[in-house]
PDB file of C-alpha atoms in Angstrom:
ATOM      1  CA  SER H 174       0.351 133.228 204.065  1.00  0.00           C
ATOM      2  CA  GLN H 175      -2.572 131.763 205.893  1.00  0.00           C
ATOM      3  CA  THR H 176      -5.610 133.967 206.417  1.00  0.00           C
ATOM      4  CA  ILE H 177      -9.144 133.482 207.614  1.00  0.00           C
ATOM      5  CA  HIS H 178     -12.104 135.544 206.453  1.00  0.00           C
ATOM      6  CA  GLN H 179     -15.292 135.782 208.436  1.00  0.00           C
ATOM      7  CA  TRP H 180     -18.327 137.871 207.566  1.00  0.00           C
ATOM      8  CA  PRO H 181     -20.350 139.849 208.292  1.00  0.00           C
ATOM      9  CA  ALA H 182     -18.754 141.658 211.214  1.00  0.00           C
ATOM     10  CA  THR H 183     -22.091 142.601 212.760  1.00  0.00           C
ATOM     11  CA  LEU H 184     -25.600 141.365 212.166  1.00  0.00           C
ATOM     12  CA  VAL H 185     -28.998 142.248 213.611  1.00  0.00           C
ATOM     13  CA  GLN H 186     -31.691 139.710 212.852  1.00  0.00           C
ATOM     14  CA  PRO H 187     -35.308 139.320 214.026  1.00  0.00           C
ATOM     15  CA  VAL H 188     -36.407 136.293 215.994  1.00  0.00           C
ATOM     16  CA  GLY H 189     -37.506 133.513 213.660  1.00  0.00           C
ATOM     17  CA  SER H 190     -35.384 134.632 210.720  1.00  0.00           C
ATOM     18  CA  PRO H 191     -32.725 132.376 209.133  1.00  0.00           C
ATOM     19  CA  LEU H 192     -28.986 132.776 209.614  1.00  0.00           C
ATOM     20  CA  SER H 193     -25.948 132.069 207.513  1.00  0.00           C
ATOM     21  CA  LEU H 194     -22.447 133.005 208.650  1.00  0.00           C
ATOM     22  CA  GLU H 195     -19.585 132.154 206.364  1.00  0.00           C
ATOM     23  CA  CYS H 196     -15.932 131.519 207.079  1.00  0.00           C
ATOM     24  CA  THR H 197     -13.245 130.843 204.490  1.00  0.00           C
ATOM     25  CA  VAL H 198      -9.603 129.979 204.922  1.00  0.00           C
ATOM     26  CA  GLU H 199      -6.689 130.669 202.593  1.00  0.00           C
ATOM     27  CA  GLY H 200      -3.156 129.378 202.474  1.00  0.00           C
ATOM     28  CA  THR H 201      -3.681 125.950 203.965  1.00  0.00           C
ATOM     29  CA  SER H 202      -5.164 122.613 203.013  1.00  0.00           C
ATOM     30  CA  ASN H 203      -7.360 120.251 204.969  1.00  0.00           C
ATOM     31  CA  PRO H 204      -7.412 122.311 208.159  1.00  0.00           C
ATOM     32  CA  ASN H 205      -9.528 121.482 211.180  1.00  0.00           C
ATOM     33  CA  LEU H 206     -12.278 124.117 211.333  1.00  0.00           C
ATOM     34  CA  TYR H 207     -14.222 125.343 214.348  1.00  0.00           C
ATOM     35  CA  TRP H 208     -17.156 127.568 215.282  1.00  0.00           C
ATOM     36  CA  TYR H 209     -17.120 129.129 218.748  1.00  0.00           C
ATOM     37  CA  ARG H 210     -19.699 131.337 220.458  1.00  0.00           C
ATOM     38  CA  GLN H 211     -19.163 133.856 223.207  1.00  0.00           C
ATOM     39  CA  ALA H 212     -22.384 134.913 224.897  1.00  0.00           C
ATOM     40  CA  ALA H 213     -22.423 138.301 226.645  1.00  0.00           C
ATOM     41  CA  GLY H 214     -20.253 138.215 229.774  1.00  0.00           C
ATOM     42  CA  ARG H 215     -19.349 134.577 229.290  1.00  0.00           C
ATOM     43  CA  GLY H 216     -16.479 132.502 227.993  1.00  0.00           C
ATOM     44  CA  LEU H 217     -15.982 130.829 224.637  1.00  0.00           C
ATOM     45  CA  GLN H 218     -17.994 127.742 223.899  1.00  0.00           C
ATOM     46  CA  LEU H 219     -17.086 125.317 221.121  1.00  0.00           C
ATOM     47  CA  LEU H 220     -20.175 124.752 218.957  1.00  0.00           C
ATOM     48  CA  PHE H 221     -18.947 122.690 215.995  1.00  0.00           C
ATOM     49  CA  TYR H 222     -15.736 121.320 214.604  1.00  0.00           C
ATOM     50  CA  SER H 223     -14.870 119.691 211.320  1.00  0.00           C
ATOM     51  CA  VAL H 224     -11.889 117.540 210.383  1.00  0.00           C
ATOM     52  CA  GLY H 225     -12.808 117.302 206.683  1.00  0.00           C
ATOM     53  CA  ILE H 226     -15.338 118.076 203.960  1.00  0.00           C
ATOM     54  CA  GLY H 227     -18.821 117.045 205.031  1.00  0.00           C
ATOM     55  CA  GLN H 228     -17.610 115.958 208.483  1.00  0.00           C
ATOM     56  CA  ILE H 229     -19.251 117.974 211.244  1.00  0.00           C
ATOM     57  CA  SER H 230     -19.254 117.273 214.968  1.00  0.00           C
ATOM     58  CA  SER H 231     -21.575 119.133 217.307  1.00  0.00           C
ATOM     59  CA  GLU H 232     -20.407 119.841 220.808  1.00  0.00           C
ATOM     60  CA  VAL H 233     -23.636 121.100 222.355  1.00  0.00           C
ATOM     61  CA  PRO H 234     -27.322 120.664 221.477  1.00  0.00           C
ATOM     62  CA  GLN H 235     -28.630 123.882 220.004  1.00  0.00           C
ATOM     63  CA  ASN H 236     -30.644 125.710 217.390  1.00  0.00           C
ATOM     64  CA  LEU H 237     -27.709 125.967 214.999  1.00  0.00           C
ATOM     65  CA  SER H 238     -26.120 123.742 212.375  1.00  0.00           C
ATOM     66  CA  ALA H 239     -22.847 123.788 210.485  1.00  0.00           C
ATOM     67  CA  SER H 240     -21.730 122.629 207.081  1.00  0.00           C
ATOM     68  CA  ARG H 241     -18.432 122.278 205.258  1.00  0.00           C
ATOM     69  CA  PRO H 242     -19.197 122.167 201.551  1.00  0.00           C
ATOM     70  CA  GLN H 243     -15.573 122.768 200.544  1.00  0.00           C
ATOM     71  CA  ASP H 244     -12.235 122.113 202.196  1.00  0.00           C
ATOM     72  CA  ARG H 245     -11.720 125.719 203.217  1.00  0.00           C
ATOM     73  CA  GLN H 246     -15.309 126.863 203.753  1.00  0.00           C
ATOM     74  CA  PHE H 247     -17.252 126.521 206.985  1.00  0.00           C
ATOM     75  CA  ILE H 248     -20.826 127.779 207.325  1.00  0.00           C
ATOM     76  CA  LEU H 249     -22.914 128.297 210.454  1.00  0.00           C
ATOM     77  CA  SER H 250     -26.663 128.295 209.906  1.00  0.00           C
ATOM     78  CA  SER H 251     -30.025 128.438 211.573  1.00  0.00           C
ATOM     79  CA  LYS H 252     -33.511 128.030 210.113  1.00  0.00           C
ATOM     80  CA  LYS H 253     -35.162 130.116 212.840  1.00  0.00           C
ATOM     81  CA  LEU H 254     -33.152 132.307 215.194  1.00  0.00           C
ATOM     82  CA  LEU H 255     -33.920 132.528 218.906  1.00  0.00           C
ATOM     83  CA  LEU H 256     -33.130 135.415 221.232  1.00  0.00           C
ATOM     84  CA  SER H 257     -30.644 133.141 222.989  1.00  0.00           C
ATOM     85  CA  ASP H 258     -28.628 132.819 219.756  1.00  0.00           C
ATOM     86  CA  SER H 259     -27.289 136.351 220.274  1.00  0.00           C
ATOM     87  CA  GLY H 260     -23.560 136.433 220.827  1.00  0.00           C
ATOM     88  CA  PHE H 261     -20.130 136.803 219.315  1.00  0.00           C
ATOM     89  CA  TYR H 262     -19.330 134.018 216.858  1.00  0.00           C
ATOM     90  CA  LEU H 263     -15.749 133.138 216.041  1.00  0.00           C
ATOM     91  CA  CYS H 264     -14.510 130.867 213.298  1.00  0.00           C
ATOM     92  CA  ALA H 265     -11.095 129.262 213.664  1.00  0.00           C
ATOM     93  CA  TRP H 266      -8.836 126.803 211.942  1.00  0.00           C
ATOM     94  CA  SER H 267      -5.936 124.740 213.173  1.00  0.00           C
ATOM     95  CA  ASP H 268      -3.100 122.709 211.796  1.00  0.00           C
ATOM     96  CA  ASN H 269       0.028 121.250 213.330  1.00  0.00           C
ATOM     97  CA  TYR H 270       1.345 124.731 214.029  1.00  0.00           C
ATOM     98  CA  GLY H 271      -1.554 126.175 216.005  1.00  0.00           C
ATOM     99  CA  TYR H 272      -4.814 128.033 215.768  1.00  0.00           C
ATOM    100  CA  THR H 273      -5.919 131.075 213.797  1.00  0.00           C
ATOM    101  CA  PHE H 274      -9.128 132.927 214.619  1.00  0.00           C
ATOM    102  CA  GLY H 275     -11.349 135.045 212.432  1.00  0.00           C
ATOM    103  CA  SER H 276     -12.308 138.557 213.494  1.00  0.00           C
ATOM    104  CA  GLY H 277     -15.740 137.430 214.661  1.00  0.00           C
ATOM    105  CA  THR H 278     -19.390 138.211 213.926  1.00  0.00           C
ATOM    106  CA  ARG H 279     -21.482 139.973 216.539  1.00  0.00           C
ATOM    107  CA  LEU H 280     -25.041 138.670 216.167  1.00  0.00           C
ATOM    108  CA  THR H 281     -27.928 140.414 217.885  1.00  0.00           C
ATOM    109  CA  VAL H 282     -31.304 138.724 217.663  1.00  0.00           C
ATOM    110  CA  VAL H 283     -34.157 141.159 218.325  1.00  0.00           C
TER     111      VAL H 283
ATOM    112  CA  GLY I 188     -15.070 115.614 229.565  1.00  0.00           C
ATOM    113  CA  GLU I 189     -12.704 118.527 229.330  1.00  0.00           C
ATOM    114  CA  ASP I 190     -13.180 121.428 231.709  1.00  0.00           C
ATOM    115  CA  VAL I 191     -11.139 124.606 232.096  1.00  0.00           C
ATOM    116  CA  GLU I 192     -11.741 126.992 235.004  1.00  0.00           C
ATOM    117  CA  GLN I 193     -10.567 130.519 235.738  1.00  0.00           C
ATOM    118  CA  SER I 194     -11.380 133.182 238.291  1.00  0.00           C
ATOM    119  CA  LEU I 195     -13.652 135.814 236.800  1.00  0.00           C
ATOM    120  CA  PHE I 196     -11.988 139.061 237.812  1.00  0.00           C
ATOM    121  CA  LEU I 197      -8.622 140.503 238.811  1.00  0.00           C
ATOM    122  CA  SER I 198      -7.819 144.112 239.654  1.00  0.00           C
ATOM    123  CA  VAL I 199      -4.238 145.416 239.895  1.00  0.00           C
ATOM    124  CA  ARG I 200      -2.464 148.771 240.028  1.00  0.00           C
ATOM    125  CA  GLU I 201      -0.410 149.965 237.084  1.00  0.00           C
ATOM    126  CA  GLY I 202       3.194 148.823 237.484  1.00  0.00           C
ATOM    127  CA  ASP I 203       2.341 145.835 239.676  1.00  0.00           C
ATOM    128  CA  SER I 204       2.524 142.224 238.516  1.00  0.00           C
ATOM    129  CA  SER I 205      -0.656 140.367 237.558  1.00  0.00           C
ATOM    130  CA  VAL I 206      -1.095 136.641 237.985  1.00  0.00           C
ATOM    131  CA  ILE I 207      -4.005 134.956 236.253  1.00  0.00           C
ATOM    132  CA  ASN I 208      -4.689 131.348 237.188  1.00  0.00           C
ATOM    133  CA  CYS I 209      -6.311 128.485 235.335  1.00  0.00           C
ATOM    134  CA  THR I 210      -7.063 124.852 236.142  1.00  0.00           C
ATOM    135  CA  TYR I 211      -7.916 122.133 233.662  1.00  0.00           C
ATOM    136  CA  THR I 212      -9.015 118.531 233.855  1.00  0.00           C
ATOM    137  CA  ASP I 213      -7.806 116.870 230.650  1.00  0.00           C
ATOM    138  CA  SER I 214      -4.526 115.119 231.438  1.00  0.00           C
ATOM    139  CA  SER I 215      -3.942 114.416 227.717  1.00  0.00           C
ATOM    140  CA  SER I 216      -3.644 118.107 226.847  1.00  0.00           C
ATOM    141  CA  THR I 217      -0.787 118.703 224.451  1.00  0.00           C
ATOM    142  CA  TYR I 218      -0.627 122.482 224.377  1.00  0.00           C
ATOM    143  CA  LEU I 219      -1.927 125.131 226.748  1.00  0.00           C
ATOM    144  CA  TYR I 220      -2.555 128.672 225.574  1.00  0.00           C
ATOM    145  CA  TRP I 221      -3.222 132.169 226.804  1.00  0.00           C
ATOM    146  CA  TYR I 222      -5.378 134.455 224.668  1.00  0.00           C
ATOM    147  CA  LYS I 223      -6.234 138.130 225.150  1.00  0.00           C
ATOM    148  CA  GLN I 224      -9.522 139.696 224.112  1.00  0.00           C
ATOM    149  CA  GLU I 225      -9.841 143.468 224.176  1.00  0.00           C
ATOM    150  CA  PRO I 226     -13.339 145.048 224.259  1.00  0.00           C
ATOM    151  CA  GLY I 227     -15.250 144.389 221.032  1.00  0.00           C
ATOM    152  CA  ALA I 228     -12.312 142.587 219.440  1.00  0.00           C
ATOM    153  CA  GLY I 229     -11.379 139.050 218.479  1.00  0.00           C
ATOM    154  CA  LEU I 230      -8.870 136.778 220.150  1.00  0.00           C
ATOM    155  CA  GLN I 231      -5.161 137.458 220.200  1.00  0.00           C
ATOM    156  CA  LEU I 232      -2.801 134.609 220.986  1.00  0.00           C
ATOM    157  CA  LEU I 233      -0.394 135.800 223.668  1.00  0.00           C
ATOM    158  CA  THR I 234       1.666 132.725 224.328  1.00  0.00           C
ATOM    159  CA  TYR I 235       1.483 128.970 224.591  1.00  0.00           C
ATOM    160  CA  ILE I 236       3.339 126.206 226.365  1.00  0.00           C
ATOM    161  CA  PHE I 237       3.907 122.600 225.431  1.00  0.00           C
ATOM    162  CA  SER I 238       2.701 120.181 228.076  1.00  0.00           C
ATOM    163  CA  ASN I 239       6.182 118.807 228.802  1.00  0.00           C
ATOM    164  CA  MET I 240       7.474 122.251 229.818  1.00  0.00           C
ATOM    165  CA  ASP I 241       7.277 123.849 233.264  1.00  0.00           C
ATOM    166  CA  MET I 242       7.866 127.455 232.370  1.00  0.00           C
ATOM    167  CA  LYS I 243       8.032 129.774 229.391  1.00  0.00           C
ATOM    168  CA  GLN I 244       9.039 133.420 229.435  1.00  0.00           C
ATOM    169  CA  ASP I 245       8.324 135.930 226.687  1.00  0.00           C
ATOM    170  CA  GLN I 246       9.225 139.536 227.526  1.00  0.00           C
ATOM    171  CA  ARG I 247       6.761 140.628 230.258  1.00  0.00           C
ATOM    172  CA  LEU I 248       4.860 137.334 230.148  1.00  0.00           C
ATOM    173  CA  THR I 249       5.743 134.255 232.187  1.00  0.00           C
ATOM    174  CA  VAL I 250       3.731 131.052 231.900  1.00  0.00           C
ATOM    175  CA  LEU I 251       4.010 128.426 234.619  1.00  0.00           C
ATOM    176  CA  LEU I 252       2.624 124.929 234.203  1.00  0.00           C
ATOM    177  CA  ASN I 253       2.149 122.451 237.029  1.00  0.00           C
ATOM    178  CA  LYS I 254       1.131 119.352 235.153  1.00  0.00           C
ATOM    179  CA  LYS I 255       0.680 117.261 238.291  1.00  0.00           C
ATOM    180  CA  ASP I 256      -1.905 119.707 239.673  1.00  0.00           C
ATOM    181  CA  LYS I 257      -3.204 120.632 236.182  1.00  0.00           C
ATOM    182  CA  HIS I 258      -2.617 124.289 236.986  1.00  0.00           C
ATOM    183  CA  LEU I 259      -1.556 126.973 234.526  1.00  0.00           C
ATOM    184  CA  SER I 260      -0.740 130.588 235.333  1.00  0.00           C
ATOM    185  CA  LEU I 261       0.102 133.727 233.400  1.00  0.00           C
ATOM    186  CA  ARG I 262       2.198 136.401 235.062  1.00  0.00           C
ATOM    187  CA  ILE I 263       2.314 139.855 233.503  1.00  0.00           C
ATOM    188  CA  ALA I 264       5.170 141.954 234.840  1.00  0.00           C
ATOM    189  CA  ASP I 265       4.873 145.755 235.087  1.00  0.00           C
ATOM    190  CA  THR I 266       1.180 145.679 234.168  1.00  0.00           C
ATOM    191  CA  GLN I 267       0.039 148.597 232.043  1.00  0.00           C
ATOM    192  CA  THR I 268      -3.428 150.077 231.438  1.00  0.00           C
ATOM    193  CA  GLY I 269      -3.217 148.641 227.913  1.00  0.00           C
ATOM    194  CA  ASP I 270      -3.170 145.174 229.445  1.00  0.00           C
ATOM    195  CA  SER I 271      -6.778 145.622 230.577  1.00  0.00           C
ATOM    196  CA  ALA I 272      -8.715 142.900 228.767  1.00  0.00           C
ATOM    197  CA  ILE I 273     -10.246 139.466 229.199  1.00  0.00           C
ATOM    198  CA  TYR I 274      -7.662 136.682 229.335  1.00  0.00           C
ATOM    199  CA  PHE I 275      -8.604 133.161 228.327  1.00  0.00           C
ATOM    200  CA  CYS I 276      -6.631 130.042 228.986  1.00  0.00           C
ATOM    201  CA  ALA I 277      -7.225 127.133 226.630  1.00  0.00           C
ATOM    202  CA  GLU I 278      -6.036 123.594 226.166  1.00  0.00           C
ATOM    203  CA  SER I 279      -5.886 121.350 223.140  1.00  0.00           C
ATOM    204  CA  GLY I 280      -4.958 117.815 222.388  1.00  0.00           C
ATOM    205  CA  GLY I 281      -6.187 114.571 220.883  1.00  0.00           C
ATOM    206  CA  ALA I 282      -6.901 113.662 217.277  1.00  0.00           C
ATOM    207  CA  THR I 283      -9.341 116.496 216.649  1.00  0.00           C
ATOM    208  CA  ASN I 284      -7.103 119.137 218.272  1.00  0.00           C
ATOM    209  CA  LYS I 285     -10.156 120.848 219.755  1.00  0.00           C
ATOM    210  CA  LEU I 286      -9.343 124.037 221.642  1.00  0.00           C
ATOM    211  CA  ILE I 287     -11.268 124.185 224.908  1.00  0.00           C
ATOM    212  CA  PHE I 288     -11.425 127.588 226.558  1.00  0.00           C
ATOM    213  CA  GLY I 289     -11.707 128.660 230.141  1.00  0.00           C
ATOM    214  CA  THR I 290     -14.384 131.087 231.254  1.00  0.00           C
ATOM    215  CA  GLY I 291     -12.063 134.078 230.953  1.00  0.00           C
ATOM    216  CA  THR I 292     -10.594 136.459 233.546  1.00  0.00           C
ATOM    217  CA  LEU I 293     -11.311 140.153 233.287  1.00  0.00           C
ATOM    218  CA  LEU I 294      -8.121 142.038 234.183  1.00  0.00           C
ATOM    219  CA  ALA I 295      -8.716 145.638 235.264  1.00  0.00           C
ATOM    220  CA  VAL I 296      -5.602 147.807 235.601  1.00  0.00           C
ATOM    221  CA  GLN I 297      -6.012 150.872 237.815  1.00  0.00           C
ATOM    222  CA  PRO I 298      -3.811 153.899 236.989  1.00  0.00           C
TER     223      PRO I 298
END
């Protein structure tokens, strides 16, 4: 069966520190992968998507970057976090049959 | 570009019907979805509709799609307090199959 693992579930980081959120997918090959962010009291914003290894598209200019080093691994990173990077980050994958979301990471930048 | 809009808040009494509305701009959307997000939790897919359908019913949920007006609605019959959550509509389509979300509607169910 297809599953998606996202960790950590919660994270508190100081301003200026680096970030690495990891997402891995099982039970499927060559999925489309996505990173979404939900800021407090706001909707879901698509940050990055990837249609294959090493292929990353950015939807909005920001302080974050994404990488896909393996087919089923998607990483969200930052070199120096800003207060405005706080939010709920969701990883997702899709194939012809629909979308599956991870359980999310709640990031608080202090 | 793609844009999906929803009203921010809806309050109903327990037992009444709830109708959550959504408008979108991308005429090439293939699928339209409704997701539920409970406090502090991830996204739960409630239902979806293919763009060539007008209506889909699934137990207490009815989805109506007016493709001409690019309007999607979710009706919840006999709304319960457990239905209190944020509801997101979303649309997808195109080669990348990106899922574009609306702003979310907070549904508050009063006992």
